Amino acid sequence: MFKPAALTLALALFAPAAAAQTSLGFTGLDLRLGLNGLEGSGGEASGRIDFAVTEHHGLQFDLSLEDTASGVVGPAGAHLYMTPAPGQKYGVFATFGDVDNRSASYGTVGGEALFALSDRTAIELRAGAGLMTSSDMDLIFAEADVYHDVSPGFTLTGGLTVTDFHEATTI
């Protein structure tokens, strides 16, 4: 089964497939701290907590704080998912974020899936739509990420995101 350490290094907002749920209630907690080397950016902190609702269903909540060149961003997310078989996870998500000291916020909704291709490799897919209030723009997006455990504690991650922005209102 896919190791949770693989997703600890990823910035994805989705729980790892290896979080086997054998009982109900609290099943996992993930805390991360990091530094961003981009000019004008600083550190980031994030946390994720996971709860089993039934043997095959769960809820996950995410919260983070990121110091970016555009300002401090505080995104939060919620995920409702099911695990029909070992190494498979499907669900829906909603996120909301706000930029500090600016009239800028955004939100997204969509669907996501995570598949363990082997004991060391997994693929994550996500698609959805969103709205950015500061620029009156809406968007649709699709993402694909691959995680591969090279060794315990070292994971290679790669991904592709395609986003199409539209004006939310036209004059």
PDB file of C-alpha atoms in Angstrom:
ATOM      1  CA  MET A   1       0.000   0.000   0.000  1.00  0.00           C
ATOM      2  CA  PHE A   2       1.148   3.580  -0.723  1.00  0.00           C
ATOM      3  CA  LYS A   3       3.133   5.222   2.105  1.00  0.00           C
ATOM      4  CA  PRO A   4       1.793   8.422   3.771  1.00  0.00           C
ATOM      5  CA  ALA A   5       5.300   9.937   3.743  1.00  0.00           C
ATOM      6  CA  ALA A   6       4.998  10.455  -0.003  1.00  0.00           C
ATOM      7  CA  LEU A   7       2.256  13.039   0.331  1.00  0.00           C
ATOM      8  CA  THR A   8       3.799  14.772   3.325  1.00  0.00           C
ATOM      9  CA  LEU A   9       6.251  16.382   0.915  1.00  0.00           C
ATOM     10  CA  ALA A  10       3.574  17.350  -1.580  1.00  0.00           C
ATOM     11  CA  LEU A  11       1.562  20.548  -1.412  1.00  0.00           C
ATOM     12  CA  ALA A  12      -1.560  18.710  -2.456  1.00  0.00           C
ATOM     13  CA  LEU A  13      -4.633  19.090  -0.227  1.00  0.00           C
ATOM     14  CA  PHE A  14      -5.632  15.457  -0.324  1.00  0.00           C
ATOM     15  CA  ALA A  15      -5.043  12.726   2.275  1.00  0.00           C
ATOM     16  CA  PRO A  16      -2.689   9.851   1.374  1.00  0.00           C
ATOM     17  CA  ALA A  17      -4.143   6.581   0.142  1.00  0.00           C
ATOM     18  CA  ALA A  18      -2.241   4.609   2.774  1.00  0.00           C
ATOM     19  CA  ALA A  19      -4.268   6.050   5.648  1.00  0.00           C
ATOM     20  CA  ALA A  20      -6.051   2.758   6.279  1.00  0.00           C
ATOM     21  CA  GLN A  21      -9.265   3.265   8.198  1.00  0.00           C
ATOM     22  CA  THR A  22      -9.906   0.365  10.526  1.00  0.00           C
ATOM     23  CA  SER A  23     -11.978   2.352  13.023  1.00  0.00           C
ATOM     24  CA  LEU A  24     -14.133   5.456  13.075  1.00  0.00           C
ATOM     25  CA  GLY A  25     -13.065   8.876  14.284  1.00  0.00           C
ATOM     26  CA  PHE A  26      -9.669  10.573  14.097  1.00  0.00           C
ATOM     27  CA  THR A  27      -7.359   8.826  11.609  1.00  0.00           C
ATOM     28  CA  GLY A  28      -4.540  11.227  10.849  1.00  0.00           C
ATOM     29  CA  LEU A  29      -2.817  14.555  11.328  1.00  0.00           C
ATOM     30  CA  ASP A  30      -0.189  16.164   9.121  1.00  0.00           C
ATOM     31  CA  LEU A  31       1.723  19.345  10.005  1.00  0.00           C
ATOM     32  CA  ARG A  32       4.258  21.003   7.683  1.00  0.00           C
ATOM     33  CA  LEU A  33       6.596  23.999   7.873  1.00  0.00           C
ATOM     34  CA  GLY A  34       8.596  25.303   4.947  1.00  0.00           C
ATOM     35  CA  LEU A  35      10.495  28.185   3.390  1.00  0.00           C
ATOM     36  CA  ASN A  36       9.908  29.554  -0.081  1.00  0.00           C
ATOM     37  CA  GLY A  37      13.057  30.736  -1.847  1.00  0.00           C
ATOM     38  CA  LEU A  38      11.217  32.979  -4.321  1.00  0.00           C
ATOM     39  CA  GLU A  39      11.960  36.709  -4.119  1.00  0.00           C
ATOM     40  CA  GLY A  40       9.468  38.541  -1.892  1.00  0.00           C
ATOM     41  CA  SER A  41       8.200  35.316  -0.346  1.00  0.00           C
ATOM     42  CA  GLY A  42       8.731  33.851   3.084  1.00  0.00           C
ATOM     43  CA  GLY A  43       7.632  30.804   4.979  1.00  0.00           C
ATOM     44  CA  GLU A  44       4.590  28.612   4.982  1.00  0.00           C
ATOM     45  CA  ALA A  45       2.818  26.470   7.548  1.00  0.00           C
ATOM     46  CA  SER A  46       0.023  23.996   6.926  1.00  0.00           C
ATOM     47  CA  GLY A  47      -1.968  21.343   8.683  1.00  0.00           C
ATOM     48  CA  ARG A  48      -4.363  18.582   7.709  1.00  0.00           C
ATOM     49  CA  ILE A  49      -6.636  16.488   9.905  1.00  0.00           C
ATOM     50  CA  ASP A  50      -8.583  13.426   8.812  1.00  0.00           C
ATOM     51  CA  PHE A  51     -11.627  11.680  10.303  1.00  0.00           C
ATOM     52  CA  ALA A  52     -13.273   8.372   9.318  1.00  0.00           C
ATOM     53  CA  VAL A  53     -17.067   8.734   9.139  1.00  0.00           C
ATOM     54  CA  THR A  54     -17.717   5.114   8.130  1.00  0.00           C
ATOM     55  CA  GLU A  55     -15.417   2.243   7.228  1.00  0.00           C
ATOM     56  CA  HIS A  56     -15.176   3.590   3.652  1.00  0.00           C
ATOM     57  CA  HIS A  57     -15.964   7.336   4.013  1.00  0.00           C
ATOM     58  CA  GLY A  58     -14.065  10.215   5.544  1.00  0.00           C
ATOM     59  CA  LEU A  59     -13.724  13.946   6.053  1.00  0.00           C
ATOM     60  CA  GLN A  60     -10.514  15.897   5.772  1.00  0.00           C
ATOM     61  CA  PHE A  61      -9.876  19.530   6.730  1.00  0.00           C
ATOM     62  CA  ASP A  62      -6.881  21.636   5.614  1.00  0.00           C
ATOM     63  CA  LEU A  63      -5.596  24.971   6.856  1.00  0.00           C
ATOM     64  CA  SER A  64      -2.449  26.837   5.832  1.00  0.00           C
ATOM     65  CA  LEU A  65      -0.732  30.193   5.940  1.00  0.00           C
ATOM     66  CA  GLU A  66       1.652  31.194   3.135  1.00  0.00           C
ATOM     67  CA  ASP A  67       3.826  34.318   2.843  1.00  0.00           C
ATOM     68  CA  THR A  68       3.877  35.046  -0.901  1.00  0.00           C
ATOM     69  CA  ALA A  69       5.093  37.962  -3.019  1.00  0.00           C
ATOM     70  CA  SER A  70       1.419  39.009  -3.382  1.00  0.00           C
ATOM     71  CA  GLY A  71       0.784  38.979   0.367  1.00  0.00           C
ATOM     72  CA  VAL A  72       0.025  36.528   3.142  1.00  0.00           C
ATOM     73  CA  VAL A  73      -2.521  33.968   1.910  1.00  0.00           C
ATOM     74  CA  GLY A  74      -4.636  31.840   4.241  1.00  0.00           C
ATOM     75  CA  PRO A  75      -6.330  28.995   2.337  1.00  0.00           C
ATOM     76  CA  ALA A  76      -8.659  26.478   4.023  1.00  0.00           C
ATOM     77  CA  GLY A  77     -10.226  23.362   2.529  1.00  0.00           C
ATOM     78  CA  ALA A  78     -12.670  20.552   3.225  1.00  0.00           C
ATOM     79  CA  HIS A  79     -12.827  17.142   1.514  1.00  0.00           C
ATOM     80  CA  LEU A  80     -15.507  14.442   1.637  1.00  0.00           C
ATOM     81  CA  TYR A  81     -14.193  11.158   0.249  1.00  0.00           C
ATOM     82  CA  MET A  82     -14.694   7.413  -0.021  1.00  0.00           C
ATOM     83  CA  THR A  83     -12.168   4.568  -0.188  1.00  0.00           C
ATOM     84  CA  PRO A  84     -13.934   1.736  -2.051  1.00  0.00           C
ATOM     85  CA  ALA A  85     -10.800  -0.453  -2.211  1.00  0.00           C
ATOM     86  CA  PRO A  86      -7.231  -0.358  -0.909  1.00  0.00           C
ATOM     87  CA  GLY A  87      -5.201   2.173  -2.876  1.00  0.00           C
ATOM     88  CA  GLN A  88      -8.253   4.032  -4.240  1.00  0.00           C
ATOM     89  CA  LYS A  89      -9.777   7.257  -2.978  1.00  0.00           C
ATOM     90  CA  TYR A  90     -12.476   9.438  -4.611  1.00  0.00           C
ATOM     91  CA  GLY A  91     -14.107  12.586  -3.341  1.00  0.00           C
ATOM     92  CA  VAL A  92     -15.305  16.158  -3.587  1.00  0.00           C
ATOM     93  CA  PHE A  93     -13.655  19.253  -2.171  1.00  0.00           C
ATOM     94  CA  ALA A  94     -14.205  22.945  -1.479  1.00  0.00           C
ATOM     95  CA  THR A  95     -11.529  25.517  -0.690  1.00  0.00           C
ATOM     96  CA  PHE A  96     -11.503  29.171   0.324  1.00  0.00           C
ATOM     97  CA  GLY A  97      -8.556  31.545   0.527  1.00  0.00           C
ATOM     98  CA  ASP A  98      -8.010  35.164   1.450  1.00  0.00           C
ATOM     99  CA  VAL A  99      -5.056  37.523   0.924  1.00  0.00           C
ATOM    100  CA  ASP A 100      -4.155  39.617   3.978  1.00  0.00           C
ATOM    101  CA  ASN A 101      -4.418  43.441   3.742  1.00  0.00           C
ATOM    102  CA  ARG A 102      -6.112  43.244   0.329  1.00  0.00           C
ATOM    103  CA  SER A 103      -9.618  42.854  -0.921  1.00  0.00           C
ATOM    104  CA  ALA A 104      -8.759  39.537  -2.522  1.00  0.00           C
ATOM    105  CA  SER A 105     -10.317  36.135  -1.896  1.00  0.00           C
ATOM    106  CA  TYR A 106     -10.984  33.007  -3.910  1.00  0.00           C
ATOM    107  CA  GLY A 107     -12.819  29.722  -3.690  1.00  0.00           C
ATOM    108  CA  THR A 108     -12.901  26.429  -5.583  1.00  0.00           C
ATOM    109  CA  VAL A 109     -15.082  23.315  -5.711  1.00  0.00           C
ATOM    110  CA  GLY A 110     -14.524  20.069  -7.567  1.00  0.00           C
ATOM    111  CA  GLY A 111     -13.782  16.379  -7.582  1.00  0.00           C
ATOM    112  CA  GLU A 112     -10.569  14.471  -6.861  1.00  0.00           C
ATOM    113  CA  ALA A 113      -9.178  10.955  -6.955  1.00  0.00           C
ATOM    114  CA  LEU A 114      -6.022   9.207  -5.758  1.00  0.00           C
ATOM    115  CA  PHE A 115      -4.823   5.835  -7.057  1.00  0.00           C
ATOM    116  CA  ALA A 116      -1.913   3.747  -5.778  1.00  0.00           C
ATOM    117  CA  LEU A 117      -0.281   2.356  -8.916  1.00  0.00           C
ATOM    118  CA  SER A 118       2.127   0.275  -6.811  1.00  0.00           C
ATOM    119  CA  ASP A 119       3.505   0.163  -3.278  1.00  0.00           C
ATOM    120  CA  ARG A 120       5.747   3.125  -4.149  1.00  0.00           C
ATOM    121  CA  THR A 121       3.869   5.106  -6.815  1.00  0.00           C
ATOM    122  CA  ALA A 122       0.552   6.961  -6.829  1.00  0.00           C
ATOM    123  CA  ILE A 123      -1.290   9.344  -9.121  1.00  0.00           C
ATOM    124  CA  GLU A 124      -3.643  12.106  -7.983  1.00  0.00           C
ATOM    125  CA  LEU A 125      -6.241  13.742 -10.243  1.00  0.00           C
ATOM    126  CA  ARG A 126      -8.292  16.851  -9.449  1.00  0.00           C
ATOM    127  CA  ALA A 127     -10.662  19.041 -11.481  1.00  0.00           C
ATOM    128  CA  GLY A 128     -12.977  21.870 -10.557  1.00  0.00           C
ATOM    129  CA  ALA A 129     -14.124  25.452 -10.882  1.00  0.00           C
ATOM    130  CA  GLY A 130     -13.462  28.573  -8.887  1.00  0.00           C
ATOM    131  CA  LEU A 131     -14.072  32.275  -8.428  1.00  0.00           C
ATOM    132  CA  MET A 132     -11.663  35.090  -7.590  1.00  0.00           C
ATOM    133  CA  THR A 133     -13.437  38.100  -6.069  1.00  0.00           C
ATOM    134  CA  SER A 134     -10.623  40.652  -6.356  1.00  0.00           C
ATOM    135  CA  SER A 135     -10.419  40.432 -10.142  1.00  0.00           C
ATOM    136  CA  ASP A 136     -13.988  39.335 -10.892  1.00  0.00           C
ATOM    137  CA  MET A 137     -12.670  36.225 -12.637  1.00  0.00           C
ATOM    138  CA  ASP A 138     -13.878  32.656 -12.691  1.00  0.00           C
ATOM    139  CA  LEU A 139     -11.810  29.638 -13.605  1.00  0.00           C
ATOM    140  CA  ILE A 140     -11.871  25.960 -14.420  1.00  0.00           C
ATOM    141  CA  PHE A 141      -8.885  23.709 -13.810  1.00  0.00           C
ATOM    142  CA  ALA A 142      -7.542  20.179 -14.060  1.00  0.00           C
ATOM    143  CA  GLU A 143      -4.491  18.776 -12.241  1.00  0.00           C
ATOM    144  CA  ALA A 144      -2.505  15.553 -12.333  1.00  0.00           C
ATOM    145  CA  ASP A 145       0.274  14.732  -9.856  1.00  0.00           C
ATOM    146  CA  VAL A 146       2.520  11.680  -9.567  1.00  0.00           C
ATOM    147  CA  TYR A 147       4.283  10.620  -6.339  1.00  0.00           C
ATOM    148  CA  HIS A 148       7.066   8.032  -6.232  1.00  0.00           C
ATOM    149  CA  ASP A 149       8.823   6.844  -3.062  1.00  0.00           C
ATOM    150  CA  VAL A 150      12.503   6.514  -3.992  1.00  0.00           C
ATOM    151  CA  SER A 151      13.325   5.418  -0.438  1.00  0.00           C
ATOM    152  CA  PRO A 152      11.757   5.813   3.008  1.00  0.00           C
ATOM    153  CA  GLY A 153      11.611   9.547   3.659  1.00  0.00           C
ATOM    154  CA  PHE A 154      12.470  10.598   0.058  1.00  0.00           C
ATOM    155  CA  THR A 155       9.715  11.073  -2.518  1.00  0.00           C
ATOM    156  CA  LEU A 156       9.808  12.484  -6.040  1.00  0.00           C
ATOM    157  CA  THR A 157       6.754  14.528  -6.975  1.00  0.00           C
ATOM    158  CA  GLY A 158       5.747  15.897 -10.371  1.00  0.00           C
ATOM    159  CA  GLY A 159       2.584  17.441 -11.654  1.00  0.00           C
ATOM    160  CA  LEU A 160       0.750  19.417 -14.276  1.00  0.00           C
ATOM    161  CA  THR A 161      -2.030  21.969 -13.774  1.00  0.00           C
ATOM    162  CA  VAL A 162      -4.078  23.473 -16.600  1.00  0.00           C
ATOM    163  CA  THR A 163      -6.291  26.469 -15.767  1.00  0.00           C
ATOM    164  CA  ASP A 164      -8.644  28.506 -17.946  1.00  0.00           C
ATOM    165  CA  PHE A 165      -9.582  31.955 -16.573  1.00  0.00           C
ATOM    166  CA  HIS A 166     -12.742  33.838 -17.629  1.00  0.00           C
ATOM    167  CA  GLU A 167     -14.277  37.143 -16.693  1.00  0.00           C
ATOM    168  CA  ALA A 168     -17.110  36.481 -14.231  1.00  0.00           C
ATOM    169  CA  THR A 169     -19.069  39.451 -15.559  1.00  0.00           C
ATOM    170  CA  THR A 170     -19.080  41.041 -18.991  1.00  0.00           C
ATOM    171  CA  ILE A 171     -19.948  44.627 -19.845  1.00  0.00           C
TER     172      ILE A 171
END
